[in-house]
Amino acid sequence: MKTFITKPSVLICLLSLLSFNTLAADERVFKNGDYWEVSSITVVDGQWLNYAKHLSTKWRDSQEFAKSKGWINGYKVIINQYPRDGEPDMYLITMFETMATKAQDDERYKAYMQWSKSTIAKLEESSGERVVMRHLSGNALMREVTFR
């Protein structure tokens, strides 16, 4: 009887060790990083310079304002070096750590409108003027992950 008790005890110990290793293997591989808001842009032929000037002035200024307020961590312009048919020419990327709450959105809107010295009507008009330069072909919200 003693041998019978010992064998199951050893077996239980081995199985518990194996299950501990399985639990350790279940640890998350990635840790979450920043959100990346990606706008896919197709530039109208003959409008690269005009759109680049817009990006280097108004767009960059508004990104720098958001960065100075801590709303975003950074931004990038990525060019699709060899776009295939139907692919965008560039991607405008804004990185931020957390999503804003509704209250934060309202506060940010007020601060941005005060900083830009603009109105909704003026912003809509400006957006309409950019249609001759580019087409927004898509948006995506992505999240960077890094290995643990």
mmCIF file of C-alpha atoms in Angstrom:
data_model
loop_
_atom_site.group_PDB
_atom_site.id
_atom_site.type_symbol
_atom_site.label_atom_id
_atom_site.label_comp_id
_atom_site.label_asym_id
_atom_site.label_seq_id
_atom_site.Cartn_x
_atom_site.Cartn_y
_atom_site.Cartn_z
ATOM 1 C CA MET A 1 0.000 0.000 0.000
ATOM 2 C CA LYS A 2 2.883 2.338 0.734
ATOM 3 C CA THR A 3 4.186 1.986 -2.830
ATOM 4 C CA PHE A 4 0.737 2.708 -4.221
ATOM 5 C CA ILE A 5 0.543 6.006 -2.304
ATOM 6 C CA THR A 6 4.057 7.041 -3.278
ATOM 7 C CA LYS A 7 3.562 6.592 -7.032
ATOM 8 C CA PRO A 8 0.438 8.770 -7.188
ATOM 9 C CA SER A 9 2.131 11.367 -4.987
ATOM 10 C CA VAL A 10 5.100 11.554 -7.325
ATOM 11 C CA LEU A 11 2.767 11.711 -10.316
ATOM 12 C CA ILE A 12 0.767 14.554 -8.739
ATOM 13 C CA CYS A 13 3.974 16.474 -7.985
ATOM 14 C CA LEU A 14 5.175 16.089 -11.570
ATOM 15 C CA LEU A 15 1.833 17.172 -12.992
ATOM 16 C CA SER A 16 1.734 20.223 -10.739
ATOM 17 C CA LEU A 17 5.212 21.230 -11.928
ATOM 18 C CA LEU A 18 4.139 20.839 -15.548
ATOM 19 C CA SER A 19 1.016 22.933 -14.972
ATOM 20 C CA PHE A 20 3.134 25.675 -13.353
ATOM 21 C CA ASN A 21 5.295 25.780 -16.498
ATOM 22 C CA THR A 22 2.137 26.021 -18.602
ATOM 23 C CA LEU A 23 0.922 28.974 -16.527
ATOM 24 C CA ALA A 24 4.286 30.675 -16.902
ATOM 25 C CA ALA A 25 4.052 30.199 -20.676
ATOM 26 C CA ASP A 26 0.641 31.926 -20.636
ATOM 27 C CA GLU A 27 2.178 35.267 -19.641
ATOM 28 C CA ARG A 28 1.495 37.977 -22.198
ATOM 29 C CA VAL A 29 4.163 38.250 -24.855
ATOM 30 C CA PHE A 30 3.521 41.929 -25.604
ATOM 31 C CA LYS A 31 2.936 45.026 -23.556
ATOM 32 C CA ASN A 32 0.747 47.794 -24.914
ATOM 33 C CA GLY A 33 2.290 50.974 -26.223
ATOM 34 C CA ASP A 34 0.962 54.113 -27.885
ATOM 35 C CA TYR A 35 -2.066 54.351 -30.132
ATOM 36 C CA TRP A 36 -1.279 55.308 -33.727
ATOM 37 C CA GLU A 37 -3.964 57.155 -35.663
ATOM 38 C CA VAL A 38 -3.122 56.661 -39.334
ATOM 39 C CA SER A 39 -4.671 58.646 -42.189
ATOM 40 C CA SER A 40 -4.099 57.305 -45.695
ATOM 41 C CA ILE A 41 -3.658 60.125 -48.202
ATOM 42 C CA THR A 42 -3.721 60.063 -51.996
ATOM 43 C CA VAL A 43 -2.216 63.250 -53.425
ATOM 44 C CA VAL A 44 -3.737 64.651 -56.617
ATOM 45 C CA ASP A 45 -1.290 64.792 -59.535
ATOM 46 C CA GLY A 46 0.403 68.175 -59.683
ATOM 47 C CA GLN A 47 -0.452 69.001 -56.053
ATOM 48 C CA TRP A 48 2.510 67.497 -54.166
ATOM 49 C CA LEU A 49 4.192 70.837 -53.520
ATOM 50 C CA ASN A 50 0.969 72.557 -52.429
ATOM 51 C CA TYR A 51 0.062 69.732 -50.081
ATOM 52 C CA ALA A 52 3.609 69.481 -48.722
ATOM 53 C CA LYS A 53 3.492 73.212 -47.938
ATOM 54 C CA HIS A 54 0.194 72.733 -46.112
ATOM 55 C CA LEU A 55 1.645 69.842 -44.090
ATOM 56 C CA SER A 56 4.816 71.751 -43.242
ATOM 57 C CA THR A 57 2.887 74.763 -41.973
ATOM 58 C CA LYS A 58 -0.713 74.427 -40.790
ATOM 59 C CA TRP A 59 -0.749 70.679 -40.140
ATOM 60 C CA ARG A 60 2.618 70.654 -38.390
ATOM 61 C CA ASP A 61 1.706 73.723 -36.326
ATOM 62 C CA SER A 62 -1.482 72.060 -35.079
ATOM 63 C CA GLN A 63 0.431 68.854 -34.288
ATOM 64 C CA GLU A 64 3.043 70.827 -32.360
ATOM 65 C CA PHE A 65 0.276 72.585 -30.435
ATOM 66 C CA ALA A 66 -1.273 69.227 -29.487
ATOM 67 C CA LYS A 67 2.159 67.922 -28.523
ATOM 68 C CA SER A 68 2.867 70.981 -26.349
ATOM 69 C CA LYS A 69 -0.390 70.306 -24.502
ATOM 70 C CA GLY A 70 0.559 66.657 -23.930
ATOM 71 C CA TRP A 71 -2.362 65.408 -26.002
ATOM 72 C CA ILE A 72 -0.069 63.515 -28.389
ATOM 73 C CA ASN A 73 3.417 62.051 -28.097
ATOM 74 C CA GLY A 74 4.449 62.635 -31.676
ATOM 75 C CA TYR A 75 3.534 62.596 -35.341
ATOM 76 C CA LYS A 76 5.014 61.405 -38.628
ATOM 77 C CA VAL A 77 4.591 61.750 -42.356
ATOM 78 C CA ILE A 78 5.382 58.472 -44.109
ATOM 79 C CA ILE A 79 5.705 58.352 -47.896
ATOM 80 C CA ASN A 80 4.732 55.219 -49.815
ATOM 81 C CA GLN A 81 7.852 55.052 -51.964
ATOM 82 C CA TYR A 82 6.385 52.706 -54.588
ATOM 83 C CA PRO A 83 2.592 52.825 -54.325
ATOM 84 C CA ARG A 84 0.752 50.163 -56.264
ATOM 85 C CA ASP A 85 -2.515 50.947 -57.989
ATOM 86 C CA GLY A 86 -5.070 51.957 -55.373
ATOM 87 C CA GLU A 87 -2.580 52.414 -52.532
ATOM 88 C CA PRO A 88 -2.175 55.786 -50.796
ATOM 89 C CA ASP A 89 0.791 58.036 -51.526
ATOM 90 C CA MET A 90 1.407 58.898 -47.887
ATOM 91 C CA TYR A 91 0.342 58.246 -44.340
ATOM 92 C CA LEU A 92 -0.120 60.909 -41.674
ATOM 93 C CA ILE A 93 0.435 59.357 -38.262
ATOM 94 C CA THR A 94 -0.329 60.788 -34.843
ATOM 95 C CA MET A 95 0.788 58.891 -31.734
ATOM 96 C CA PHE A 96 -0.794 59.216 -28.301
ATOM 97 C CA GLU A 97 -0.731 57.279 -25.054
ATOM 98 C CA THR A 98 -4.392 57.195 -24.028
ATOM 99 C CA MET A 99 -7.776 57.948 -25.510
ATOM 100 C CA ALA A 100 -9.346 61.206 -24.360
ATOM 101 C CA THR A 101 -12.499 61.172 -22.256
ATOM 102 C CA LYS A 102 -15.570 63.107 -23.402
ATOM 103 C CA ALA A 103 -14.744 65.902 -20.962
ATOM 104 C CA GLN A 104 -11.143 66.033 -22.202
ATOM 105 C CA ASP A 105 -12.381 66.157 -25.809
ATOM 106 C CA ASP A 106 -14.516 69.190 -24.970
ATOM 107 C CA GLU A 107 -11.619 70.925 -23.208
ATOM 108 C CA ARG A 108 -9.261 70.189 -26.089
ATOM 109 C CA TYR A 109 -11.744 71.471 -28.641
ATOM 110 C CA LYS A 110 -12.082 74.779 -26.785
ATOM 111 C CA ALA A 111 -8.315 75.129 -26.368
ATOM 112 C CA TYR A 112 -7.666 74.299 -30.036
ATOM 113 C CA MET A 113 -10.289 76.739 -31.301
ATOM 114 C CA GLN A 114 -8.871 79.490 -29.101
ATOM 115 C CA TRP A 115 -5.306 78.731 -30.240
ATOM 116 C CA SER A 116 -6.206 78.497 -33.936
ATOM 117 C CA LYS A 117 -8.364 81.639 -33.783
ATOM 118 C CA SER A 118 -10.788 79.822 -36.051
ATOM 119 C CA THR A 119 -14.417 78.768 -36.291
ATOM 120 C CA ILE A 120 -16.035 75.537 -37.392
ATOM 121 C CA ALA A 121 -17.076 77.223 -40.643
ATOM 122 C CA LYS A 122 -13.493 78.320 -41.366
ATOM 123 C CA LEU A 123 -12.115 74.868 -40.552
ATOM 124 C CA GLU A 124 -14.682 73.237 -42.856
ATOM 125 C CA GLU A 125 -13.822 75.697 -45.616
ATOM 126 C CA SER A 126 -10.111 74.940 -45.243
ATOM 127 C CA SER A 127 -10.808 71.223 -45.381
ATOM 128 C CA GLY A 128 -12.800 71.737 -48.565
ATOM 129 C CA GLU A 129 -9.905 73.661 -50.109
ATOM 130 C CA ARG A 130 -7.590 70.697 -49.521
ATOM 131 C CA VAL A 131 -9.832 68.411 -51.580
ATOM 132 C CA VAL A 132 -8.172 69.776 -54.731
ATOM 133 C CA MET A 133 -4.791 68.661 -53.322
ATOM 134 C CA ARG A 134 -5.526 65.293 -51.757
ATOM 135 C CA HIS A 135 -8.078 62.605 -51.035
ATOM 136 C CA LEU A 136 -8.412 60.898 -47.684
ATOM 137 C CA SER A 137 -8.501 57.250 -48.712
ATOM 138 C CA GLY A 138 -8.756 55.718 -45.248
ATOM 139 C CA ASN A 139 -8.228 55.933 -41.506
ATOM 140 C CA ALA A 140 -7.026 53.339 -39.031
ATOM 141 C CA LEU A 141 -6.467 53.276 -35.300
ATOM 142 C CA MET A 142 -3.574 51.001 -34.448
ATOM 143 C CA ARG A 143 -1.702 50.201 -31.268
ATOM 144 C CA GLU A 144 2.010 49.685 -30.935
ATOM 145 C CA VAL A 145 3.065 46.677 -28.878
ATOM 146 C CA THR A 146 6.534 45.817 -27.648
ATOM 147 C CA PHE A 147 7.962 42.514 -26.510
ATOM 148 C CA ARG A 148 8.116 41.972 -22.761
#
